[in-house]
Amino acid sequence: MVDERKSVVVTQKFFDEGTLRFLEENGCDVTVARFADGVTDATASEAELIALLGGADAWIVGHASVTLSLLRALPRLKVVARRGVGYEKVDLDAAKQTGKAVTIAAGGNEESVADRTLALMLGVAHRLRESQQQLIDGPGAILLGHDLYARTVGIVGLGRIARNVVRRLKAFDVTVLVHTPRPDPAYAEAMGVEYVDLATLLRRSDFVSLHAPFKPDTRHLINAERLSLMKGDAVLINTARGGLVDDRALLAALAAGRLGGAGLDVFESEAAPDLADVTRELVRRPDVVATPHSGASTHEGLRRTNRVAAHCVVSVLNNQAPPAGCLIVGPAPRRSV
């Protein structure tokens, strides 16, 4: 319980009543921002955000850009809590400079995104989109797809979501290849995975699933050259970040029949609006199953991430350590939870 009531502003949609009660019971007065139709915290102006957050001690944020000028305008703010695990839109140096804590909702959405990853693999391999369209258009011809069972799946990156994907894949008797900068021999032995370099993974895999963070050195990790290494009937899955894939190159590979299909929950155009036409072409393709960066957006997943973000807020306001893996920037707490 915080020593005196604090102000928490939430600028994300789908914030559940249970988490609101948790914050209120822990000494917080909560305001859930209401934006005009078509506006989110990602598209709101800095002036709008400052007006909302001027009296806030804590901010539970979605996809807004958190800049130095914004943080300087919010001297009372102590913590920026991401309801999610990506923090590329938060200027971490600015947070350090202005003395703000930054947290993520580690452990909240990984099960939901892992489920979506498998759903995209199966959806593309079994040609579910095309088969449904056949039924809509008539007469409903039978289209042959591919099994996931007993195939080879390449996992790029080995964080929480990737490990949950691997755990699910074991039920399909697949061979799992992993490319990661930090191989864990004990994990490989326990889960029966094989560590390989990226080129080997791309050549051998029937499915390639991306789970790497987006950083300057991972931008276009999958480009035209690397797409050319993949099997002609392989499926690319991206539920991580759009910038990991050169979407123009992916579109070209699909159009030329050099790839079996793609399952996409993220797109390069999210950060590069000039690529919106490329996204439109990708999602219209029959060999692409696409969702709008919504892999974590289940009722259960959002309740979990809401609660983790709220725990982070209460911990920081109490000068306690947030849950494990959640603190990205912030002073060392004087005591732990």
Coordinates of C-alpha atoms in Angstrom, one line a residue:
M1 CA 0.0 0.0 0.0
V2 CA 1.4 3.4 -1.0
D3 CA 1.8 5.9 1.9
E4 CA -0.6 8.4 0.4
R5 CA -3.0 8.1 -2.5
K6 CA -1.3 8.4 -5.9
S7 CA -2.6 9.2 -9.3
V8 CA -2.3 6.6 -12.0
V9 CA -3.2 7.4 -15.6
V10 CA -3.9 4.5 -18.1
T11 CA -3.8 5.3 -21.8
Q12 CA -4.4 1.8 -23.0
K13 CA -7.7 0.2 -24.1
F14 CA -9.1 -2.9 -22.5
F15 CA -8.1 -2.2 -18.9
D16 CA -10.1 -4.7 -16.8
E17 CA -12.1 -4.0 -13.6
G18 CA -10.1 -6.4 -11.5
T19 CA -6.9 -4.6 -12.1
L20 CA -8.6 -1.2 -11.5
R21 CA -9.7 -2.6 -8.1
F22 CA -6.2 -3.8 -7.4
L23 CA -4.7 -0.4 -7.9
E24 CA -7.5 1.4 -6.0
E25 CA -7.0 -1.1 -3.0
N26 CA -3.3 -0.2 -3.1
G27 CA -3.8 3.5 -2.7
C28 CA -4.1 4.6 -6.3
D29 CA -6.7 6.8 -7.9
V30 CA -7.0 5.7 -11.5
T31 CA -7.9 7.6 -14.6
V32 CA -8.5 5.6 -17.8
A33 CA -8.0 8.0 -20.7
R34 CA -10.7 8.4 -23.3
F35 CA -9.5 9.4 -26.7
A36 CA -11.6 10.5 -29.7
D37 CA -12.5 7.9 -32.2
G38 CA -9.5 6.8 -34.2
V39 CA -7.0 8.2 -31.7
T40 CA -4.8 6.1 -29.4
D41 CA -1.9 7.0 -27.2
A42 CA 0.3 6.1 -30.1
T43 CA -1.3 8.8 -32.3
A44 CA -2.2 11.4 -29.6
S45 CA -0.1 14.6 -29.7
E46 CA 2.5 15.3 -27.1
A47 CA 0.3 18.2 -25.9
E48 CA -2.7 15.9 -25.4
L49 CA -0.5 13.4 -23.4
I50 CA 0.9 16.2 -21.2
A51 CA -2.7 17.4 -20.5
L52 CA -3.7 13.9 -19.5
L53 CA -0.5 13.2 -17.4
G54 CA 0.3 16.5 -15.8
G55 CA -0.9 15.3 -12.4
A56 CA 0.1 11.7 -12.7
D57 CA 2.5 9.8 -10.5
A58 CA 2.4 6.7 -12.7
W59 CA 1.6 6.1 -16.4
I60 CA 0.4 2.7 -17.8
V61 CA 1.2 3.2 -21.4
G62 CA 0.5 1.4 -24.7
H63 CA 2.4 2.5 -27.8
A64 CA 3.0 6.2 -27.2
S65 CA 6.5 7.6 -28.0
V66 CA 8.0 8.5 -24.7
T67 CA 10.5 11.3 -25.4
L68 CA 12.8 13.6 -23.4
S69 CA 10.6 16.6 -24.0
L70 CA 7.5 14.7 -22.8
L71 CA 9.2 13.4 -19.7
R72 CA 10.6 16.9 -18.9
A73 CA 7.1 18.2 -19.0
L74 CA 6.0 15.7 -16.4
P75 CA 8.1 16.4 -13.2
R76 CA 5.6 14.6 -10.9
L77 CA 5.7 11.3 -12.9
K78 CA 7.7 8.5 -11.3
V79 CA 7.1 5.5 -13.4
V80 CA 6.3 4.6 -17.0
A81 CA 4.8 1.1 -17.1
R82 CA 4.5 -0.5 -20.5
R83 CA 1.6 -2.9 -20.8
G84 CA 3.7 -5.2 -23.0
V85 CA 7.3 -6.3 -23.3
G86 CA 8.6 -4.0 -26.1
Y87 CA 10.1 -0.7 -25.1
E88 CA 11.6 0.6 -28.3
K89 CA 9.3 3.6 -28.3
V90 CA 10.6 4.7 -24.8
D91 CA 13.7 6.9 -24.8
L92 CA 15.6 5.1 -22.0
D93 CA 18.3 7.7 -21.8
A94 CA 15.7 10.4 -21.3
A95 CA 14.1 8.3 -18.6
K96 CA 17.5 8.0 -16.8
Q97 CA 18.1 11.7 -17.3
T98 CA 14.8 12.7 -15.8
G99 CA 14.8 10.1 -13.0
K100 CA 11.8 8.1 -14.2
A101 CA 11.5 4.3 -13.8
V102 CA 10.5 2.3 -16.9
T103 CA 8.9 -1.2 -16.5
I104 CA 7.6 -3.8 -18.8
A105 CA 4.9 -6.5 -18.2
A106 CA 7.3 -9.4 -18.4
G107 CA 5.5 -12.8 -18.2
G108 CA 2.1 -11.3 -19.0
N109 CA 1.6 -11.9 -22.7
E110 CA 3.9 -14.8 -23.7
E111 CA 1.3 -17.5 -23.5
S112 CA -1.1 -15.6 -25.8
V113 CA 1.6 -14.7 -28.4
A114 CA 2.8 -18.3 -28.3
D115 CA -0.7 -19.5 -29.1
R116 CA -1.0 -17.0 -31.9
T117 CA 2.3 -18.2 -33.4
L118 CA 1.1 -21.8 -33.5
A119 CA -2.2 -20.6 -35.0
L120 CA -0.4 -18.8 -37.8
M121 CA 1.7 -21.8 -38.5
L122 CA -1.3 -24.1 -38.8
G123 CA -3.4 -21.5 -40.6
V124 CA -0.8 -21.1 -43.4
A125 CA 0.2 -24.7 -43.6
H126 CA -3.4 -26.0 -43.8
R127 CA -4.4 -23.1 -46.1
L128 CA -7.4 -22.2 -43.9
R129 CA -7.8 -18.7 -45.4
E130 CA -7.9 -20.1 -48.9
S131 CA -10.2 -22.9 -48.0
Q132 CA -12.7 -20.7 -46.3
Q133 CA -12.7 -18.4 -49.4
Q134 CA -13.4 -21.4 -51.6
L135 CA -16.5 -22.1 -49.5
I136 CA -17.6 -18.5 -49.7
D137 CA -17.1 -18.3 -53.5
G138 CA -18.2 -21.9 -54.2
P139 CA -18.1 -24.7 -55.0
G140 CA -15.6 -25.3 -52.2
A141 CA -12.7 -27.2 -53.9
I142 CA -10.4 -29.2 -51.6
L143 CA -6.9 -27.6 -51.3
L144 CA -4.0 -29.6 -50.2
G145 CA -1.9 -28.2 -47.5
H146 CA 1.0 -29.4 -45.3
D147 CA 1.3 -30.9 -41.9
L148 CA 3.1 -29.2 -39.0
Y149 CA 3.6 -32.7 -37.5
A150 CA 7.1 -34.2 -37.8
R151 CA 8.4 -31.1 -39.8
T152 CA 11.5 -29.0 -39.0
V153 CA 10.8 -25.6 -37.2
G154 CA 13.4 -22.9 -36.9
I155 CA 13.2 -20.6 -33.9
V156 CA 15.1 -17.3 -34.2
G157 CA 15.6 -15.9 -30.7
L158 CA 15.0 -17.7 -27.4
G159 CA 13.2 -15.4 -25.0
R160 CA 10.0 -16.2 -23.0
I161 CA 7.7 -16.3 -26.0
A162 CA 10.0 -18.5 -28.0
R163 CA 10.4 -21.0 -25.2
N164 CA 6.6 -21.2 -24.9
V165 CA 6.4 -21.8 -28.6
V166 CA 9.0 -24.6 -28.3
R167 CA 7.0 -26.2 -25.5
R168 CA 3.9 -26.3 -27.6
L169 CA 5.7 -27.6 -30.6
K170 CA 6.9 -30.7 -28.8
A171 CA 3.4 -32.0 -29.0
F172 CA 3.8 -32.0 -32.9
D173 CA 6.9 -34.2 -32.8
V174 CA 8.8 -31.6 -34.8
T175 CA 12.6 -31.1 -35.0
V176 CA 13.4 -27.7 -33.5
L177 CA 16.4 -25.7 -34.6
V178 CA 17.3 -22.6 -32.6
H179 CA 19.4 -19.6 -33.5
T180 CA 20.3 -17.3 -30.5
P181 CA 23.3 -15.2 -29.5
R182 CA 23.2 -16.9 -26.1
P183 CA 22.9 -20.7 -26.4
D184 CA 21.9 -22.5 -23.2
P185 CA 23.2 -26.1 -23.3
A186 CA 21.1 -27.2 -20.4
Y187 CA 17.9 -26.0 -22.1
A188 CA 18.9 -27.7 -25.4
E189 CA 19.4 -31.0 -23.5
A190 CA 16.1 -30.7 -21.6
M191 CA 14.0 -29.7 -24.6
G192 CA 15.8 -31.6 -27.4
V193 CA 16.6 -28.5 -29.5
E194 CA 19.6 -28.0 -31.7
Y195 CA 21.5 -24.7 -31.9
V196 CA 22.6 -23.7 -35.4
D197 CA 23.7 -20.6 -37.2
L198 CA 21.0 -18.5 -39.0
A199 CA 21.9 -19.6 -42.5
T200 CA 21.7 -23.3 -41.5
L201 CA 18.4 -22.7 -39.8
L202 CA 16.9 -21.0 -42.9
R203 CA 18.1 -23.8 -45.2
R204 CA 16.8 -26.7 -43.1
S205 CA 13.5 -25.3 -41.7
D206 CA 10.0 -25.9 -43.0
F207 CA 8.8 -23.2 -40.7
V208 CA 10.8 -20.2 -39.5
S209 CA 9.4 -18.3 -36.5
L210 CA 10.9 -15.0 -35.4
H211 CA 11.2 -14.1 -31.8
A212 CA 14.2 -11.7 -31.7
P213 CA 14.0 -8.2 -30.2
F214 CA 14.0 -5.3 -32.7
K215 CA 17.3 -3.3 -32.5
P216 CA 19.5 -1.6 -35.0
D217 CA 21.5 -4.8 -35.6
T218 CA 18.3 -6.9 -36.1
R219 CA 16.6 -4.6 -38.5
H220 CA 15.9 -6.6 -41.7
L221 CA 17.3 -9.7 -40.1
I222 CA 15.3 -11.4 -42.8
N223 CA 16.1 -9.7 -46.0
A224 CA 16.1 -10.8 -49.7
E225 CA 19.4 -12.7 -49.4
R226 CA 18.2 -14.7 -46.4
L227 CA 14.8 -15.3 -47.8
S228 CA 16.6 -16.9 -50.8
L229 CA 18.1 -19.4 -48.4
M230 CA 14.7 -20.8 -47.4
K231 CA 13.0 -23.8 -48.9
G232 CA 10.6 -23.0 -51.7
D233 CA 7.6 -24.3 -49.7
A234 CA 8.8 -22.9 -46.3
V235 CA 6.6 -20.7 -44.2
L236 CA 7.8 -17.5 -42.4
I237 CA 6.1 -16.5 -39.2
N238 CA 6.6 -13.1 -37.5
T239 CA 4.9 -12.3 -34.2
A240 CA 7.8 -10.3 -32.9
R241 CA 8.4 -6.9 -34.5
G242 CA 7.8 -5.8 -38.1
G243 CA 11.2 -4.3 -38.7
L244 CA 12.8 -7.7 -38.4
V245 CA 11.6 -8.5 -41.9
D246 CA 12.2 -6.5 -45.1
D247 CA 8.5 -6.6 -46.1
R248 CA 9.3 -5.5 -49.7
A249 CA 11.6 -8.5 -50.1
L250 CA 9.1 -10.8 -48.5
L251 CA 6.4 -9.6 -50.9
A252 CA 8.7 -10.2 -53.8
A253 CA 9.6 -13.7 -52.7
L254 CA 5.9 -14.7 -52.2
A255 CA 4.9 -13.1 -55.6
A256 CA 7.7 -15.1 -57.3
G257 CA 6.7 -18.4 -55.7
R258 CA 10.0 -18.7 -53.8
L259 CA 8.2 -19.2 -50.5
G260 CA 5.3 -21.3 -49.4
G261 CA 3.5 -18.6 -47.3
A262 CA 3.7 -16.3 -44.3
G263 CA 1.9 -15.8 -41.1
L264 CA 2.2 -12.2 -39.9
D265 CA 1.1 -10.4 -36.8
V266 CA 3.5 -7.4 -37.3
F267 CA 4.4 -5.3 -40.2
E268 CA 7.2 -2.9 -41.1
S269 CA 4.7 -0.2 -41.9
E270 CA 3.8 0.1 -38.2
A271 CA 7.0 2.2 -37.8
A272 CA 7.3 3.2 -41.5
P273 CA 3.9 4.5 -42.8
D274 CA 5.4 4.8 -46.3
L275 CA 5.3 1.0 -46.5
A276 CA 1.5 0.9 -46.0
D277 CA 1.0 -0.2 -49.6
V278 CA 3.4 -3.1 -49.1
T279 CA 1.4 -4.2 -46.1
R280 CA -1.9 -4.0 -48.0
E281 CA -0.4 -6.2 -50.8
L282 CA 0.9 -8.7 -48.3
V283 CA -2.4 -9.1 -46.4
R284 CA -4.4 -9.5 -49.6
R285 CA -2.3 -12.5 -50.7
P286 CA -4.0 -15.9 -50.4
D287 CA -0.8 -17.4 -49.1
V288 CA -0.6 -14.9 -46.1
V289 CA -2.5 -15.2 -42.9
A290 CA -2.4 -11.9 -41.1
T291 CA -3.5 -10.3 -37.9
P292 CA -3.1 -6.6 -36.8
H293 CA -0.4 -6.9 -34.1
S294 CA -2.9 -8.5 -31.8
G295 CA -1.1 -11.7 -30.7
A296 CA -1.2 -10.6 -27.1
S297 CA -4.8 -9.3 -27.3
T298 CA -6.9 -12.0 -25.7
H299 CA -9.1 -11.4 -22.7
E300 CA -6.8 -13.6 -20.6
G301 CA -3.6 -12.1 -21.9
L302 CA -4.6 -8.5 -21.4
R303 CA -5.8 -9.3 -17.8
R304 CA -2.3 -10.8 -17.1
T305 CA -0.4 -7.9 -18.6
N306 CA -2.7 -5.3 -17.0
R307 CA -2.0 -6.9 -13.6
V308 CA 1.8 -7.1 -14.1
A309 CA 1.9 -3.4 -15.1
A310 CA -0.2 -2.6 -12.1
H311 CA 2.1 -4.5 -9.8
C312 CA 5.1 -2.6 -11.3
V313 CA 3.3 0.7 -10.6
V314 CA 2.5 -0.2 -7.0
S315 CA 6.0 -1.5 -6.4
V316 CA 7.8 1.6 -7.8
L317 CA 5.5 4.0 -5.9
N318 CA 6.3 2.0 -2.7
N319 CA 10.1 2.1 -3.5
Q320 CA 10.0 -1.7 -3.8
A321 CA 11.4 -4.0 -6.5
P322 CA 9.0 -4.7 -9.4
P323 CA 8.4 -8.3 -10.4
A324 CA 11.4 -10.2 -11.8
G325 CA 12.4 -9.1 -15.2
C326 CA 10.2 -6.0 -15.3
L327 CA 12.5 -3.1 -14.4
I328 CA 14.2 -1.6 -17.4
V329 CA 15.3 1.7 -16.0
G330 CA 15.1 3.0 -12.4
P331 CA 17.0 3.5 -9.2
A332 CA 17.7 0.5 -7.0
P333 CA 14.9 0.0 -4.5
R334 CA 15.6 0.3 -0.8
R335 CA 13.7 -2.9 -0.1
S336 CA 12.2 -5.7 -2.2
V337 CA 8.7 -7.0 -2.4

